[in-house]
Structure formats: structure tokens, C-alpha cells
């Protein structure tokens, strides 16, 4: 009876853990539903190694059970000593060669894929984006098109986009599991990888290297759109006029406050390679505010009034004079109406 209760307890623990872990999966944040060529290669390797391991497990278990059943000591055999196989050449060769073959089956494709994924010799023929990691946000510089943005990275589907990764402070790690593997973002050397999305979508990106108190909040998005939409987006972003007057009076006041409260000293609107803080050129179209907050006015106001509360250790805190809730509301109105392009995360089927 005691044993049965123990088993029930273990079964319950497994079920609860499975249920808990099931909550971790997000359709656009998983390597198990690949939506890009690099992620597909990782998935191929995951399947290959799982198949090999499962086969080994099954064969070992069958042999184990057969030996247990067939060669157990029987009545009248108490003094029987079975044939000794120590030093048996054939057996030694068999159980050395089989594991070597299995390791080779897994190692050869892994090494081939590793070199393929690291190959940036053809980067010049493709789109190149310089990515800078910062505590706790991402800067994207479309070097060929001379335009900049942050947090939402637009790429065309069906094309290789080479990203060149460098950090402005500590080591981060760039990871969009649905599209590609992760790559370290170091302050001292540039790492290059490519993204190639198969279909339109908004794919979740994460910093995958502990980089400070808000590491887990250093999210970003990759927005994959059709090549036509991408061209449109680039055109709109380049033609965006940062000086344009907003329609409403409140937003106009917000625009003035944006300058008076020195927000503009760190945040560029429009193309600018300098980025002390996130570039806000397409802010009104962002999927999230500050990378993590649902894009509502209330959230934006709270963020502007007290960023430390939302993202501890961020570098915006204390960099500007006090902003009241009312003033923050006006700045929010201004920022939320900055929508330079009709190509948005929604058009990518968010
Ligand atoms: Cu950046 Cu963790």
C-alpha cells in the first residue's frame, strides 16, 4: 500500500511538472516549431540525435530484459559458473565500433551544419544589419540603407539577412529561437550570423546571456514581412520626417516636452547612427513598449514617470528632470502617433 502511494506521488509530480513546463512554450518563441532555415537545421539535428538515442535505449533495454529473464539462476544451478568472456576480441571490437559509428552519425551533420551556419563569405550579396546590444535594449542599424531603429527588427522573408553583433557594454546573446540559434554579443569582437525566415510573422527574441538585473526583460521582436512590404517599410522609414507636426494639440505639446525634458538628447527620431538610447523612428508601430510592456498609453506613462520600476538597472532612470504624469501623458500621445509606415507587425499577421 505504501509503495502504491509513493508511485502515485511520483506520477503526480511528473504530471504537475509537465503541466507547468507546458506553460513555457510560445508558438513564436520555440526552437521546436522552426520558421527559419537555421532553426530548421537545428531541428533536423534534434530529431536525428533523438532517434539515435531512442534506438540505443530500446536495444539496451531489450538486451537487459532478455538477459534477466533467460540467464537468471535456476534451481539446481547454484554452483554453475557461466562461460567467461573477459578479453573476448570479437565482443570488445563490437562494443567499441558500434558507439563510434553512432557518434559519427551525429557528429558529421553537426559539424557540416556548424560550418554552413557560420559561413559569412557571401554576406556582401545580402542585406546587412549591424546589431548593438545595450543594457537592456537592442539597436538595429541597416547599414546599406542608412536607417536605424530599435527593438523591432524588420526583415524580408525568404532572404538571408546577415546581422553583425557587437555590444556597447557587457556580453549579451542574440536569440530568436523560431528562426535561428543563439550568438554571443561581445563588446570586444564582432560576431556574424544570418536570419532567414520562411514565412511572415512576428518572432520573439530574447537576450540569452545574463547581463544584469533586467536581463530577462531584454526582449525584442523580429518582424518578417514579404520582400515587397519590406521595400515599402525601408522607403517609409527613410522618408520619415522627424520634424513633422503631430495632428492633435496634446501630441504637439508632447513633442515640445520631448525636447524640453531632454528626451531628444538620447533618443533619435529619424535616421541617426548615434544611439545613446533606443531610436524611436517607428515607435507608434512597436509591438511592445520598452521591449516588454503591452503598447498602451497607461504603460507608456508609467514607464516615462518611473522606468526603474519596470526595468531595474536601466540607463534611462535619472537621466532627465522629473516628469509629471500629465506631462508623461502628453509625451506618450506624441510618441504613440509616430507611425511612419503602413507596414506594421499587424501586417505580418501578429
Ligand atoms: Cu542582455 Cu541578458
Short mmCIF file of C-alpha atoms and ligand atoms in Angstrom, two decimals:
data_model
loop_
_atom_site.label_atom_id
_atom_site.label_comp_id
_atom_site.label_asym_id
_atom_site.label_seq_id
_atom_site.Cartn_x
_atom_site.Cartn_y
_atom_site.Cartn_z
CA UNK A 1 0.00 0.00 0.00
CA UNK A 2 2.85 2.33 0.98
CA UNK A 3 4.59 1.61 -2.34
CA UNK A 4 1.43 2.40 -4.29
CA UNK A 5 1.08 5.81 -2.59
CA UNK A 6 4.74 6.55 -3.40
CA UNK A 7 4.12 5.74 -7.05
CA UNK A 8 1.02 7.94 -7.15
CA UNK A 9 3.05 10.78 -5.61
CA UNK A 10 5.75 10.43 -8.27
CA UNK A 11 3.16 10.26 -11.07
CA UNK A 12 1.51 13.39 -9.69
CA UNK A 13 4.85 15.21 -9.52
CA UNK A 14 5.57 14.34 -13.18
CA UNK A 15 2.11 15.45 -14.28
CA UNK A 16 2.39 18.75 -12.39
CA UNK A 17 5.88 19.42 -13.82
CA UNK A 18 4.67 18.64 -17.35
CA UNK A 19 1.71 20.97 -16.91
CA UNK A 20 3.97 23.70 -15.50
CA UNK A 21 6.54 23.38 -18.31
CA UNK A 22 3.81 23.35 -20.95
CA UNK A 23 3.18 26.98 -19.98
CA UNK A 24 6.74 27.87 -21.04
CA UNK A 25 6.09 27.25 -24.72
CA UNK A 26 5.04 30.09 -27.02
CA UNK A 27 4.36 29.48 -30.65
CA UNK A 28 6.67 32.30 -31.77
CA UNK A 29 9.30 31.59 -29.13
CA UNK A 30 10.31 27.99 -29.62
CA UNK A 31 13.02 26.09 -31.43
CA UNK A 32 10.61 23.16 -31.79
CA UNK A 33 8.43 24.93 -34.40
CA UNK A 34 11.14 26.19 -36.79
CA UNK A 35 10.19 29.10 -39.06
CA UNK A 36 13.64 29.80 -40.47
CA UNK A 37 16.43 27.90 -42.24
CA UNK A 38 18.89 27.91 -39.30
CA UNK A 39 16.18 26.84 -36.86
CA UNK A 40 15.18 24.08 -39.32
CA UNK A 41 18.77 22.79 -39.32
CA UNK A 42 18.81 22.76 -35.51
CA UNK A 43 15.52 20.87 -35.56
CA UNK A 44 16.95 18.29 -38.01
CA UNK A 45 19.83 17.68 -35.59
CA UNK A 46 17.45 17.44 -32.62
CA UNK A 47 15.40 14.80 -34.46
CA UNK A 48 18.48 12.87 -35.62
CA UNK A 49 20.05 12.70 -32.13
CA UNK A 50 16.72 11.84 -30.50
CA UNK A 51 16.18 8.96 -32.97
CA UNK A 52 19.71 7.61 -32.38
CA UNK A 53 19.35 7.86 -28.59
CA UNK A 54 15.93 6.23 -28.65
CA UNK A 55 17.22 3.32 -30.76
CA UNK A 56 20.15 2.79 -28.38
CA UNK A 57 17.79 2.93 -25.40
CA UNK A 58 15.40 0.37 -26.94
CA UNK A 59 18.17 -2.07 -27.92
CA UNK A 60 19.83 -1.83 -24.48
CA UNK A 61 16.50 -2.35 -22.69
CA UNK A 62 15.63 -5.39 -24.83
CA UNK A 63 19.05 -6.98 -24.17
CA UNK A 64 18.70 -6.16 -20.47
CA UNK A 65 15.29 -7.80 -20.15
CA UNK A 66 16.29 -10.86 -22.24
CA UNK A 67 19.42 -11.43 -20.13
CA UNK A 68 17.45 -11.01 -16.90
CA UNK A 69 14.81 -13.50 -17.95
CA UNK A 70 16.88 -16.03 -19.75
CA UNK A 71 20.06 -16.23 -17.71
CA UNK A 72 18.74 -15.89 -14.19
CA UNK A 73 19.93 -18.57 -11.74
CA UNK A 74 17.71 -21.62 -11.83
CA UNK A 75 17.17 -24.35 -9.26
CA UNK A 76 19.99 -26.87 -9.25
CA UNK A 77 22.46 -24.39 -10.82
CA UNK A 78 23.72 -22.89 -7.55
CA UNK A 79 27.33 -23.85 -8.30
CA UNK A 80 27.20 -23.28 -12.06
CA UNK A 81 29.64 -20.68 -13.47
CA UNK A 82 28.74 -19.47 -16.96
CA UNK A 83 31.25 -19.15 -19.77
CA UNK A 84 33.64 -16.24 -19.10
CA UNK A 85 34.02 -13.72 -21.93
CA UNK A 86 36.66 -11.41 -20.46
CA UNK A 87 39.17 -10.42 -23.18
CA UNK A 88 36.95 -11.72 -25.99
CA UNK A 89 38.27 -9.87 -29.04
CA UNK A 90 35.10 -10.04 -31.12
CA UNK A 91 32.94 -8.67 -28.32
CA UNK A 92 35.45 -5.91 -27.49
CA UNK A 93 35.51 -4.82 -31.15
CA UNK A 94 31.72 -4.89 -31.45
CA UNK A 95 31.05 -2.70 -28.43
CA UNK A 96 33.79 -0.25 -29.39
CA UNK A 97 32.84 0.08 -33.06
CA UNK A 98 29.07 0.48 -32.61
CA UNK A 99 29.33 3.59 -30.36
CA UNK A 100 31.94 5.11 -32.72
CA UNK A 101 29.55 4.66 -35.67
CA UNK A 102 26.68 6.20 -33.69
CA UNK A 103 28.79 9.19 -32.65
CA UNK A 104 29.88 9.68 -36.26
CA UNK A 105 26.25 9.60 -37.48
CA UNK A 106 25.55 12.51 -35.11
CA UNK A 107 28.90 14.34 -35.41
CA UNK A 108 29.21 14.59 -39.22
CA UNK A 109 25.97 16.52 -39.87
CA UNK A 110 26.55 18.64 -36.74
CA UNK A 111 29.99 19.74 -37.95
CA UNK A 112 28.74 20.31 -41.54
CA UNK A 113 25.80 22.45 -40.30
CA UNK A 114 28.03 24.35 -37.87
CA UNK A 115 30.32 25.44 -40.71
CA UNK A 116 27.38 26.20 -43.02
CA UNK A 117 25.71 28.41 -40.40
CA UNK A 118 28.97 30.24 -39.65
CA UNK A 119 29.68 30.96 -43.33
CA UNK A 120 29.50 34.72 -43.86
CA UNK A 121 31.67 34.84 -47.01
CA UNK A 122 28.64 35.82 -49.12
CA UNK A 123 27.35 38.46 -46.68
CA UNK A 124 28.11 41.27 -49.14
CA UNK A 125 25.47 39.95 -51.58
CA UNK A 126 22.75 40.20 -48.93
CA UNK A 127 21.16 42.67 -46.52
CA UNK A 128 23.49 43.58 -43.66
CA UNK A 129 22.32 44.89 -40.32
CA UNK A 130 24.58 45.94 -37.50
CA UNK A 131 23.07 44.97 -34.14
CA UNK A 132 24.22 46.56 -30.91
CA UNK A 133 23.36 45.07 -27.56
CA UNK A 134 22.81 47.52 -24.71
CA UNK A 135 21.64 47.12 -21.12
CA UNK A 136 18.68 46.34 -21.79
CA UNK A 137 17.68 47.06 -25.36
CA UNK A 138 18.74 46.41 -28.96
CA UNK A 139 19.87 48.88 -31.61
CA UNK A 140 19.44 47.94 -35.29
CA UNK A 141 21.43 49.81 -37.93
CA UNK A 142 20.54 48.95 -41.53
CA UNK A 143 23.98 49.90 -42.79
CA UNK A 144 23.20 49.54 -46.52
CA UNK A 145 20.00 51.60 -46.33
CA UNK A 146 21.35 54.08 -43.78
CA UNK A 147 18.39 53.78 -41.46
CA UNK A 148 18.16 52.88 -37.80
CA UNK A 149 15.62 51.54 -35.39
CA UNK A 150 15.49 49.51 -32.21
CA UNK A 151 13.59 46.68 -30.54
CA UNK A 152 11.56 45.67 -33.64
CA UNK A 153 13.79 44.21 -36.36
CA UNK A 154 12.11 44.11 -39.78
CA UNK A 155 13.44 41.58 -42.28
CA UNK A 156 12.17 40.28 -45.63
CA UNK A 157 11.04 36.64 -45.85
CA UNK A 158 12.93 34.15 -47.99
CA UNK A 159 16.17 36.11 -47.91
CA UNK A 160 19.34 35.76 -45.91
CA UNK A 161 19.86 38.76 -43.67
CA UNK A 162 23.33 38.97 -42.13
CA UNK A 163 23.48 40.51 -38.70
CA UNK A 164 26.73 41.74 -37.21
CA UNK A 165 26.64 41.61 -33.44
CA UNK A 166 28.52 43.86 -31.06
CA UNK A 167 27.84 45.04 -27.51
CA UNK A 168 28.11 48.55 -26.10
CA UNK A 169 28.61 47.28 -22.55
CA UNK A 170 28.60 43.69 -21.27
CA UNK A 171 28.16 40.38 -23.09
CA UNK A 172 24.62 39.69 -24.29
CA UNK A 173 23.32 36.89 -26.50
CA UNK A 174 21.06 37.34 -29.52
CA UNK A 175 18.44 34.63 -29.78
CA UNK A 176 15.33 34.27 -31.94
CA UNK A 177 14.60 30.57 -31.38
CA UNK A 178 11.93 30.26 -34.11
CA UNK A 179 14.36 31.48 -36.78
CA UNK A 180 17.94 30.80 -35.72
CA UNK A 181 20.27 29.66 -32.97
CA UNK A 182 21.89 31.98 -30.45
CA UNK A 183 25.04 34.01 -30.85
CA UNK A 184 27.07 35.87 -28.23
CA UNK A 185 27.10 39.65 -28.47
CA UNK A 186 30.50 40.71 -27.13
CA UNK A 187 31.95 44.18 -26.52
CA UNK A 188 35.37 43.29 -27.94
CA UNK A 189 34.71 41.33 -31.14
CA UNK A 190 32.04 41.25 -33.82
CA UNK A 191 30.13 38.02 -34.37
CA UNK A 192 28.12 37.42 -37.52
CA UNK A 193 25.15 35.16 -38.16
CA UNK A 194 22.24 35.15 -40.59
CA UNK A 195 18.48 35.12 -40.22
CA UNK A 196 16.30 33.62 -42.92
CA UNK A 197 12.59 33.50 -42.17
CA UNK A 198 10.43 31.18 -44.26
CA UNK A 199 7.11 32.88 -43.58
CA UNK A 200 5.73 36.19 -42.40
CA UNK A 201 5.31 36.60 -38.69
CA UNK A 202 6.36 38.30 -35.50
CA UNK A 203 9.04 36.22 -33.83
CA UNK A 204 10.06 36.73 -30.26
CA UNK A 205 13.72 37.41 -29.46
CA UNK A 206 15.45 37.11 -26.11
CA UNK A 207 18.78 38.02 -24.61
CA UNK A 208 20.22 34.64 -23.65
CA UNK A 209 23.22 35.68 -21.58
CA UNK A 210 22.91 37.01 -18.05
CA UNK A 211 23.74 40.71 -18.35
CA UNK A 212 22.34 42.42 -15.25
CA UNK A 213 19.17 42.83 -13.18
CA UNK A 214 16.89 43.31 -16.20
CA UNK A 215 18.44 40.57 -18.34
CA UNK A 216 15.18 38.62 -18.51
CA UNK A 217 13.40 41.78 -19.74
CA UNK A 218 15.76 42.39 -22.69
CA UNK A 219 13.23 41.22 -25.27
CA UNK A 220 12.94 42.19 -28.91
CA UNK A 221 10.96 41.08 -31.95
CA UNK A 222 11.87 40.01 -35.46
CA UNK A 223 9.14 41.06 -37.86
CA UNK A 224 9.36 39.08 -41.07
CA UNK A 225 7.37 40.59 -43.94
CA UNK A 226 7.19 39.82 -47.67
CA UNK A 227 10.01 41.38 -49.77
CA UNK A 228 7.53 43.91 -51.23
CA UNK A 229 6.36 45.03 -47.80
CA UNK A 230 9.97 45.18 -46.66
CA UNK A 231 10.87 47.51 -49.55
CA UNK A 232 7.90 49.68 -48.63
CA UNK A 233 8.96 49.76 -44.98
CA UNK A 234 12.52 50.80 -45.87
CA UNK A 235 11.20 53.56 -48.15
CA UNK A 236 8.79 54.84 -45.49
CA UNK A 237 11.45 54.80 -42.78
CA UNK A 238 13.90 56.73 -44.95
CA UNK A 239 11.31 59.30 -45.95
CA UNK A 240 10.09 59.82 -42.40
CA UNK A 241 10.22 63.47 -41.36
CA UNK A 242 11.17 63.72 -37.67
CA UNK A 243 10.18 67.41 -37.58
CA UNK A 244 6.62 66.77 -38.75
CA UNK A 245 4.00 68.38 -36.50
CA UNK A 246 1.52 65.95 -34.91
CA UNK A 247 -2.20 66.49 -35.59
CA UNK A 248 -3.54 66.95 -32.06
CA UNK A 249 -2.61 69.78 -29.70
CA UNK A 250 -1.79 67.35 -26.90
CA UNK A 251 0.68 65.50 -29.13
CA UNK A 252 2.16 68.82 -30.23
CA UNK A 253 2.73 69.73 -26.59
CA UNK A 254 4.24 66.28 -26.12
CA UNK A 255 6.63 66.94 -28.97
CA UNK A 256 7.76 70.16 -27.25
CA UNK A 257 8.17 68.36 -23.90
CA UNK A 258 10.18 65.65 -25.66
CA UNK A 259 12.77 68.36 -26.39
CA UNK A 260 12.44 70.33 -23.14
CA UNK A 261 12.80 67.28 -20.91
CA UNK A 262 15.91 66.33 -22.92
CA UNK A 263 14.45 63.01 -24.13
CA UNK A 264 15.79 64.02 -27.53
CA UNK A 265 19.36 64.04 -26.21
CA UNK A 266 19.35 60.22 -26.08
CA UNK A 267 16.50 59.17 -28.38
CA UNK A 268 16.83 59.84 -32.08
CA UNK A 269 13.71 60.01 -34.23
CA UNK A 270 14.54 59.53 -37.89
CA UNK A 271 17.79 58.13 -39.28
CA UNK A 272 20.71 58.66 -36.92
CA UNK A 273 23.65 56.32 -36.41
CA UNK A 274 24.16 57.72 -32.89
CA UNK A 275 22.14 55.82 -30.31
CA UNK A 276 22.59 56.60 -26.64
CA UNK A 277 19.05 55.30 -26.08
CA UNK A 278 16.68 53.40 -28.38
CA UNK A 279 15.90 55.02 -31.74
CA UNK A 280 12.16 55.83 -31.80
CA UNK A 281 11.58 56.28 -35.56
CA UNK A 282 8.71 53.75 -35.70
CA UNK A 283 7.68 53.92 -32.05
CA UNK A 284 3.93 54.09 -32.71
CA UNK A 285 4.09 50.75 -34.52
CA UNK A 286 6.02 48.90 -31.81
CA UNK A 287 4.80 45.51 -30.63
CA UNK A 288 5.81 46.34 -27.05
CA UNK A 289 6.99 49.40 -25.19
CA UNK A 290 10.44 49.17 -23.59
CA UNK A 291 10.58 45.68 -25.11
CA UNK A 292 8.21 44.17 -22.56
CA UNK A 293 5.13 46.35 -21.87
CA UNK A 294 1.84 45.96 -23.72
CA UNK A 295 1.58 49.01 -26.01
CA UNK A 296 -0.96 51.06 -24.05
CA UNK A 297 -0.81 54.72 -23.07
CA UNK A 298 -1.03 53.85 -19.39
CA UNK A 299 2.01 51.57 -19.61
CA UNK A 300 3.98 54.18 -21.52
CA UNK A 301 3.15 56.90 -18.97
CA UNK A 302 4.24 54.65 -16.09
CA UNK A 303 7.44 53.84 -17.95
CA UNK A 304 8.31 57.50 -18.56
CA UNK A 305 7.48 58.53 -14.97
CA UNK A 306 9.44 55.71 -13.31
CA UNK A 307 11.40 53.42 -15.67
CA UNK A 308 13.29 51.88 -12.75
CA UNK A 309 10.11 50.21 -11.55
CA UNK A 310 9.56 48.42 -14.89
CA UNK A 311 13.17 47.60 -15.78
CA UNK A 312 15.59 47.73 -12.81
CA UNK A 313 19.12 48.90 -13.61
CA UNK A 314 18.20 50.54 -16.93
CA UNK A 315 20.18 53.58 -18.03
CA UNK A 316 17.21 55.89 -18.61
CA UNK A 317 16.49 56.31 -14.90
CA UNK A 318 17.70 59.65 -13.56
CA UNK A 319 18.85 60.97 -16.95
CA UNK A 320 16.11 63.64 -17.22
CA UNK A 321 14.31 66.13 -14.98
CA UNK A 322 11.17 64.96 -13.17
CA UNK A 323 8.23 64.32 -15.47
CA UNK A 324 4.72 64.55 -14.03
CA UNK A 325 2.01 62.06 -15.03
CA UNK A 326 0.31 64.78 -17.04
CA UNK A 327 3.49 65.66 -18.92
CA UNK A 328 4.25 61.98 -19.49
CA UNK A 329 0.73 61.63 -20.92
CA UNK A 330 1.48 64.32 -23.50
CA UNK A 331 4.83 62.79 -24.41
CA UNK A 332 3.08 59.43 -24.74
CA UNK A 333 0.47 60.95 -27.10
CA UNK A 334 3.31 62.32 -29.22
CA UNK A 335 5.28 59.08 -29.33
CA UNK A 336 2.29 56.84 -29.98
CA UNK A 337 1.30 58.74 -33.13
CA UNK A 338 4.75 58.29 -34.75
CA UNK A 339 3.75 55.77 -37.38
CA UNK A 340 5.98 56.28 -40.41
CA UNK A 341 4.95 53.13 -42.27
CA UNK A 342 1.79 51.24 -43.12
CA UNK A 343 3.90 48.08 -42.79
CA UNK A 344 3.44 47.09 -39.17
CA UNK A 345 3.64 43.93 -37.06
CA UNK A 346 -0.12 43.52 -37.71
CA UNK A 347 0.50 43.28 -41.47
CA UNK A 348 2.89 40.41 -40.72
CA UNK A 349 0.00 38.59 -39.07
CA UNK A 350 0.82 39.34 -35.44
CU1 LIG B 1 21.39 41.22 -22.35
CU2 LIG B 1 20.91 39.39 -20.98
#
